[in-house]
Short mmCIF file of C-alpha atoms and ligand atoms in Angstrom, two decimals:
data_model
loop_
_atom_site.label_atom_id
_atom_site.label_comp_id
_atom_site.label_asym_id
_atom_site.label_seq_id
_atom_site.Cartn_x
_atom_site.Cartn_y
_atom_site.Cartn_z
CA UNK J 1 0.02 -0.04 0.00
CA UNK J 2 1.28 3.50 -0.90
CA UNK J 3 -0.09 6.45 1.05
CA UNK J 4 0.67 9.93 -0.14
CA UNK J 5 -0.35 12.66 2.28
CA UNK J 6 -0.83 16.29 1.09
CA UNK J 7 -0.50 18.66 4.06
CA UNK J 8 0.99 21.98 5.05
CA UNK J 9 2.33 20.35 8.23
CA UNK J 10 4.29 17.22 7.05
CA UNK J 11 6.40 17.34 10.25
CA UNK J 12 3.37 16.25 12.23
CA UNK J 13 3.78 12.73 10.70
CA UNK J 14 7.48 12.08 11.31
CA UNK J 15 7.31 10.45 14.79
CA UNK J 16 3.94 8.86 14.14
CA UNK J 17 5.47 7.01 11.18
CA UNK J 18 8.53 5.82 13.04
CA UNK J 19 6.79 3.86 15.84
CA UNK J 20 4.70 0.74 16.35
CA UNK J 21 3.02 -1.44 13.89
CA UNK J 22 3.04 1.17 11.08
CA UNK J 23 6.70 2.11 11.70
CA UNK J 24 7.65 -1.65 11.28
CA UNK J 25 5.46 -2.06 8.18
CA UNK J 26 7.24 0.91 6.54
CA UNK J 27 10.64 -0.63 7.58
CA UNK J 28 9.60 -3.96 6.03
CA UNK J 29 8.39 -2.16 2.87
CA UNK J 30 4.86 -3.42 3.22
CA UNK J 31 3.70 0.15 3.42
CA UNK J 32 5.19 3.25 1.78
CA UNK J 33 4.36 6.82 2.84
CA UNK J 34 5.02 9.92 0.74
CA UNK J 35 4.60 13.31 2.45
CA UNK J 36 3.94 16.19 0.08
CA UNK J 37 4.17 19.71 1.51
CA UNK J 38 1.47 21.79 -0.16
CA UNK J 39 3.45 24.89 0.62
CA UNK J 40 6.14 23.66 -1.90
CA UNK J 41 3.49 24.19 -4.61
CA UNK J 42 2.48 27.68 -3.46
CA UNK J 43 3.48 30.77 -5.56
CA UNK J 44 4.89 34.18 -4.79
CA UNK J 45 7.34 35.41 -2.23
CA UNK J 46 5.07 34.41 0.65
CA UNK J 47 4.23 30.95 -0.63
CA UNK J 48 0.66 31.43 0.62
CA UNK J 49 -1.53 28.33 0.65
CA UNK J 50 -4.61 30.18 2.03
CA UNK J 51 -6.65 33.23 1.17
CA UNK J 52 -9.76 35.12 2.26
CA UNK J 53 -13.15 33.62 1.47
CA UNK J 54 -15.24 35.11 -1.30
CA UNK J 55 -18.41 36.51 0.25
CA UNK J 56 -16.57 37.51 3.37
CA UNK J 57 -16.63 36.07 6.83
CA UNK J 58 -14.30 34.61 9.38
CA UNK J 59 -11.13 32.61 8.69
CA UNK J 60 -9.21 31.56 5.64
CA UNK J 61 -9.69 28.99 2.85
CA UNK J 62 -6.99 26.78 1.32
CA UNK J 63 -6.33 27.87 -2.21
CA UNK J 64 -7.10 25.38 -5.01
CA UNK J 65 -3.95 25.96 -7.06
CA UNK J 66 -1.32 24.68 -4.60
CA UNK J 67 -3.35 21.61 -3.70
CA UNK J 68 -4.04 20.85 -7.40
CA UNK J 69 -0.31 21.17 -8.27
CA UNK J 70 0.68 19.14 -5.24
CA UNK J 71 -1.71 16.40 -6.40
CA UNK J 72 -0.22 16.44 -9.95
CA UNK J 73 3.21 15.99 -8.46
CA UNK J 74 2.17 12.60 -6.91
CA UNK J 75 3.19 9.61 -9.06
CA UNK J 76 0.08 7.53 -9.54
CA UNK J 77 0.75 3.85 -8.85
CA UNK J 78 -1.69 2.67 -11.54
CA UNK J 79 -5.46 2.35 -11.99
CA UNK J 80 -5.94 1.27 -8.39
CA UNK J 81 -5.34 4.76 -6.92
CA UNK J 82 -7.92 6.75 -4.85
CA UNK J 83 -7.85 10.39 -3.92
CA UNK J 84 -9.54 11.07 -0.55
CA UNK J 85 -10.21 14.35 1.28
CA UNK J 86 -10.32 14.01 5.06
CA UNK J 87 -13.29 16.19 6.12
CA UNK J 88 -16.40 16.25 8.37
CA UNK J 89 -18.72 15.67 5.30
CA UNK J 90 -17.06 12.40 4.68
CA UNK J 91 -18.53 8.90 5.43
CA UNK J 92 -17.46 8.04 8.98
CA UNK J 93 -14.63 5.46 8.96
CA UNK J 94 -15.50 2.07 10.35
CA UNK J 95 -13.87 -1.30 10.14
CA UNK J 96 -15.77 -2.47 7.01
CA UNK J 97 -14.87 0.76 5.20
CA UNK J 98 -11.23 0.22 6.25
CA UNK J 99 -11.26 -3.29 4.73
CA UNK J 100 -12.73 -1.87 1.46
CA UNK J 101 -10.05 0.93 1.34
CA UNK J 102 -7.30 -1.66 2.02
CA UNK J 103 -8.00 -3.06 -1.50
CA UNK J 104 -6.61 0.08 -3.23
CA UNK J 105 -2.92 0.14 -4.16
CA UNK J 106 -2.53 3.79 -3.45
CA UNK J 107 -4.47 6.26 -1.26
CA UNK J 108 -3.73 9.88 -1.71
CA UNK J 109 -4.92 11.76 1.34
CA UNK J 110 -5.55 15.48 1.38
CA UNK J 111 -5.52 17.25 4.78
CA UNK J 112 -7.50 20.50 5.12
CA UNK J 113 -6.68 23.37 7.49
CA UNK J 114 -8.26 26.71 8.37
CA UNK J 115 -11.91 26.72 7.19
CA UNK J 116 -11.33 23.98 4.61
CA UNK J 117 -10.39 23.71 1.00
CA UNK J 118 -11.76 25.64 -2.03
CA UNK J 119 -14.78 23.79 -3.22
CA UNK J 120 -13.35 23.51 -6.72
CA UNK J 121 -10.79 20.91 -5.37
CA UNK J 122 -13.74 18.74 -4.31
CA UNK J 123 -15.31 19.14 -7.79
CA UNK J 124 -12.16 18.47 -9.80
CA UNK J 125 -9.87 16.15 -7.81
CA UNK J 126 -11.63 14.21 -5.06
CA UNK J 127 -12.78 10.64 -5.42
CA UNK J 128 -13.95 10.15 -1.86
CA UNK J 129 -14.59 12.20 1.34
CA UNK J 130 -13.78 10.42 4.57
CA UNK J 131 -14.27 11.42 8.16
CA UNK J 132 -12.88 9.88 11.38
CA UNK J 133 -15.70 11.02 13.62
CA UNK J 134 -18.18 13.74 14.55
CA UNK J 135 -16.08 16.31 16.44
CA UNK J 136 -14.28 19.48 15.57
CA UNK J 137 -10.59 19.14 14.48
CA UNK J 138 -8.04 21.85 13.53
CA UNK J 139 -6.94 19.95 10.46
CA UNK J 140 -7.25 16.71 8.59
CA UNK J 141 -3.79 15.43 9.60
CA UNK J 142 -4.98 13.35 12.57
CA UNK J 143 -7.61 11.92 10.27
CA UNK J 144 -4.89 10.87 7.75
CA UNK J 145 -2.92 9.20 10.59
CA UNK J 146 -5.90 7.35 11.92
CA UNK J 147 -6.75 6.14 8.41
CA UNK J 148 -3.16 4.98 7.71
CA UNK J 149 -2.99 3.15 11.02
CA UNK J 150 -6.31 1.40 10.66
CA UNK J 151 -5.66 0.31 6.99
CA UNK J 152 -2.03 -0.73 7.54
CA UNK J 153 -3.11 -3.30 10.14
CA UNK J 154 -5.24 -5.00 7.49
CA UNK J 155 -2.44 -5.44 5.01
CA UNK J 156 -1.19 -9.09 4.84
CA UNK J 157 2.08 -9.46 6.78
CA UNK J 158 1.81 -6.22 8.68
CA UNK J 159 0.60 -7.74 11.98
CA UNK J 160 2.62 -10.94 11.58
CA UNK J 161 2.07 -13.19 14.61
CA UNK J 162 0.47 -10.52 16.82
CA UNK J 163 -3.01 -10.66 15.22
CA UNK J 164 -4.76 -10.16 18.53
CA UNK J 165 -8.19 -10.98 20.00
CA UNK J 166 -8.90 -7.29 19.54
CA UNK J 167 -8.85 -7.88 15.79
CA UNK J 168 -10.61 -11.18 16.03
CA UNK J 169 -13.45 -9.91 18.24
CA UNK J 170 -13.84 -6.60 16.37
CA UNK J 171 -13.76 -8.37 12.97
CA UNK J 172 -16.83 -10.10 14.32
CA UNK J 173 -18.20 -6.73 15.46
CA UNK J 174 -17.98 -7.48 19.17
CA UNK J 175 -16.11 -5.86 22.04
CA UNK J 176 -13.17 -7.74 23.67
CA UNK J 177 -13.51 -9.88 26.76
CA UNK J 178 -11.74 -8.75 29.92
CA UNK J 179 -8.05 -9.45 30.18
CA UNK J 180 -5.95 -10.29 33.27
CA UNK J 181 -2.34 -10.75 33.98
CA UNK J 182 -0.25 -11.18 37.16
CA UNK J 183 -0.73 -10.61 40.06
CA UNK J 184 -3.65 -12.93 40.71
CA UNK J 185 -5.03 -10.51 43.32
CA UNK J 186 -4.85 -6.76 42.78
CA UNK J 187 -6.51 -4.40 45.36
CA UNK J 188 -8.60 -7.32 46.63
CA UNK J 189 -9.88 -8.00 43.13
CA UNK J 190 -9.24 -11.57 42.09
CA UNK J 191 -8.87 -12.99 38.58
CA UNK J 192 -11.92 -15.04 37.62
CA UNK J 193 -11.10 -18.64 38.74
CA UNK J 194 -12.23 -20.09 35.46
CA UNK J 195 -9.16 -18.49 33.74
CA UNK J 196 -6.91 -20.44 36.11
CA UNK J 197 -8.83 -23.73 35.54
CA UNK J 198 -6.90 -24.87 32.47
CA UNK J 199 -10.26 -26.05 30.96
CA UNK J 200 -9.90 -24.42 27.51
CA UNK J 201 -13.49 -25.10 26.40
CA UNK J 202 -14.82 -23.49 29.62
CA UNK J 203 -12.51 -20.54 29.11
CA UNK J 204 -13.62 -20.11 25.49
CA UNK J 205 -17.26 -20.03 26.56
CA UNK J 206 -16.57 -17.69 29.49
CA UNK J 207 -14.80 -15.24 27.09
CA UNK J 208 -17.49 -15.44 24.46
CA UNK J 209 -20.17 -14.76 27.04
CA UNK J 210 -18.10 -11.85 28.48
CA UNK J 211 -17.66 -10.37 24.95
CA UNK J 212 -21.39 -10.66 24.20
CA UNK J 213 -22.41 -9.28 27.59
CA UNK J 214 -20.11 -6.27 27.31
CA UNK J 215 -21.29 -5.57 23.80
CA UNK J 216 -24.95 -5.87 24.77
CA UNK J 217 -24.41 -3.62 27.73
CA UNK J 218 -21.98 -0.94 26.50
CA UNK J 219 -22.42 -0.91 22.69
CA UNK J 220 -25.75 -2.54 21.83
CA UNK J 221 -25.64 -0.84 18.40
CA UNK J 222 -22.74 -3.19 17.49
CA UNK J 223 -24.89 -6.32 17.92
CA UNK J 224 -27.03 -5.54 14.98
CA UNK J 225 -24.21 -6.00 12.51
CA UNK J 226 -22.26 -8.64 14.48
CA UNK J 227 -21.88 -12.10 12.85
CA UNK J 228 -23.60 -14.00 15.57
CA UNK J 229 -23.66 -17.76 15.67
CA UNK J 230 -26.53 -19.81 17.09
CA UNK J 231 -24.38 -20.42 20.07
CA UNK J 232 -24.01 -16.59 20.56
CA UNK J 233 -27.83 -16.13 20.23
CA UNK J 234 -28.32 -18.83 22.97
CA UNK J 235 -25.72 -17.18 25.26
CA UNK J 236 -27.40 -13.77 24.69
CA UNK J 237 -30.76 -15.15 25.68
CA UNK J 238 -29.07 -16.63 28.92
CA UNK J 239 -27.49 -13.10 29.66
CA UNK J 240 -30.93 -11.48 29.21
CA UNK J 241 -32.65 -14.06 31.45
CA UNK J 242 -29.94 -13.61 34.16
CA UNK J 243 -30.37 -9.78 34.13
CA UNK J 244 -34.23 -10.11 34.59
CA UNK J 245 -33.87 -12.09 37.81
CA UNK J 246 -35.31 -10.89 41.15
N1 4FN I 479 -12.17 19.36 10.26
C1 4FN I 479 -18.04 19.54 12.29
C2 4FN I 479 -18.83 20.44 11.66
C3 4FN I 479 -18.13 21.52 10.95
C4 4FN I 479 -16.77 21.60 10.91
C5 4FN I 479 -16.09 20.64 11.64
C6 4FN I 479 -14.57 20.69 11.64
C7 4FN I 479 -10.34 20.95 9.86
C8 4FN I 479 -10.34 22.26 7.73
C9 4FN I 479 -12.33 20.89 8.31
C10 4FN I 479 -13.29 17.04 11.29
C11 4FN I 479 -13.91 15.85 11.75
C12 4FN I 479 -13.51 14.61 11.37
C13 4FN I 479 -10.95 15.18 8.97
C14 4FN I 479 -16.64 19.62 12.24
C15 4FN I 479 -11.90 15.67 9.84
C16 4FN I 479 -12.32 16.87 10.32
C17 4FN I 479 -12.49 14.58 10.37
C18 4FN I 479 -11.76 18.18 9.73
C19 4FN I 479 -9.86 22.16 9.21
C20 4FN I 479 -11.82 22.11 7.70
C21 4FN I 479 -11.86 20.70 9.85
C22 4FN I 479 -20.26 18.37 12.75
C23 4FN I 479 -18.18 17.07 12.56
C24 4FN I 479 -18.53 18.47 14.51
C25 4FN I 479 -12.53 21.72 10.72
C26 4FN I 479 -18.78 18.32 13.04
N2 4FN I 479 -11.95 13.49 9.80
N3 4FN I 479 -13.96 21.55 10.77
O1 4FN I 479 -13.90 19.99 12.41
O2 4FN I 479 -10.97 18.15 8.83
O3 4FN I 479 -11.05 13.86 8.91
#
């Protein structure tokens, strides 16, 4: 996967790209990231990337020219290349969308600043609008980082052996079961005895039940799209019955 990020703040990405799963994926050449400084494509002595909005009003708007020229400077991998604008209008990123995006060979990510980008960029150059959530940000850069992190983890070879239960349960659309490690007792709270029993089938059922219970309690919206087995349905009925008790 090749990511190309267009931003006026490329330095924001340098430490993010050096660490963790994504840092290693880049080292192993499973992922490549190009950073394009939009300012390098600005004109005039001041290299301005923004200007006052037509019609007046507060704030500044990112000029179309520099973004357009920055985009033209990016080498397109081939036909499997998508240009995405990170912005609040976009479809909210979720795990199924991340899977779909992971099928492209190149994602070109444009990060807005100020009050956003000149509308003509949307009209001429954008294939997709993507959002990471419904809150106010100062720029699209954190969106681009979230997107690169989420998608990188789905690329074969990136997670290696550490494909965790977080992935497995979330791929099924459920929350994770509770985790414990030593010590066995912490501030009078004990590890559930079943986890010390060595009975792997009992442990599997306990964990499944805990995942389902957590999801039903904290994120019931996730259950609608979860891939529930008939065993899961049975466990959920049990959980419901238990909570109805006197
Ligand atoms: N944000 C909202 C409504 C109106 C404006 C914003 C907002 C950065 C350039 C866009 C925001 C959220 C998720 C990029 C937010 C994202 C951005 C994102 C983003 C500066 C203009 C702006 C109703 C969502 C609260 C600022 C709602 N994912 N404007 O944040 O780029 O990627």
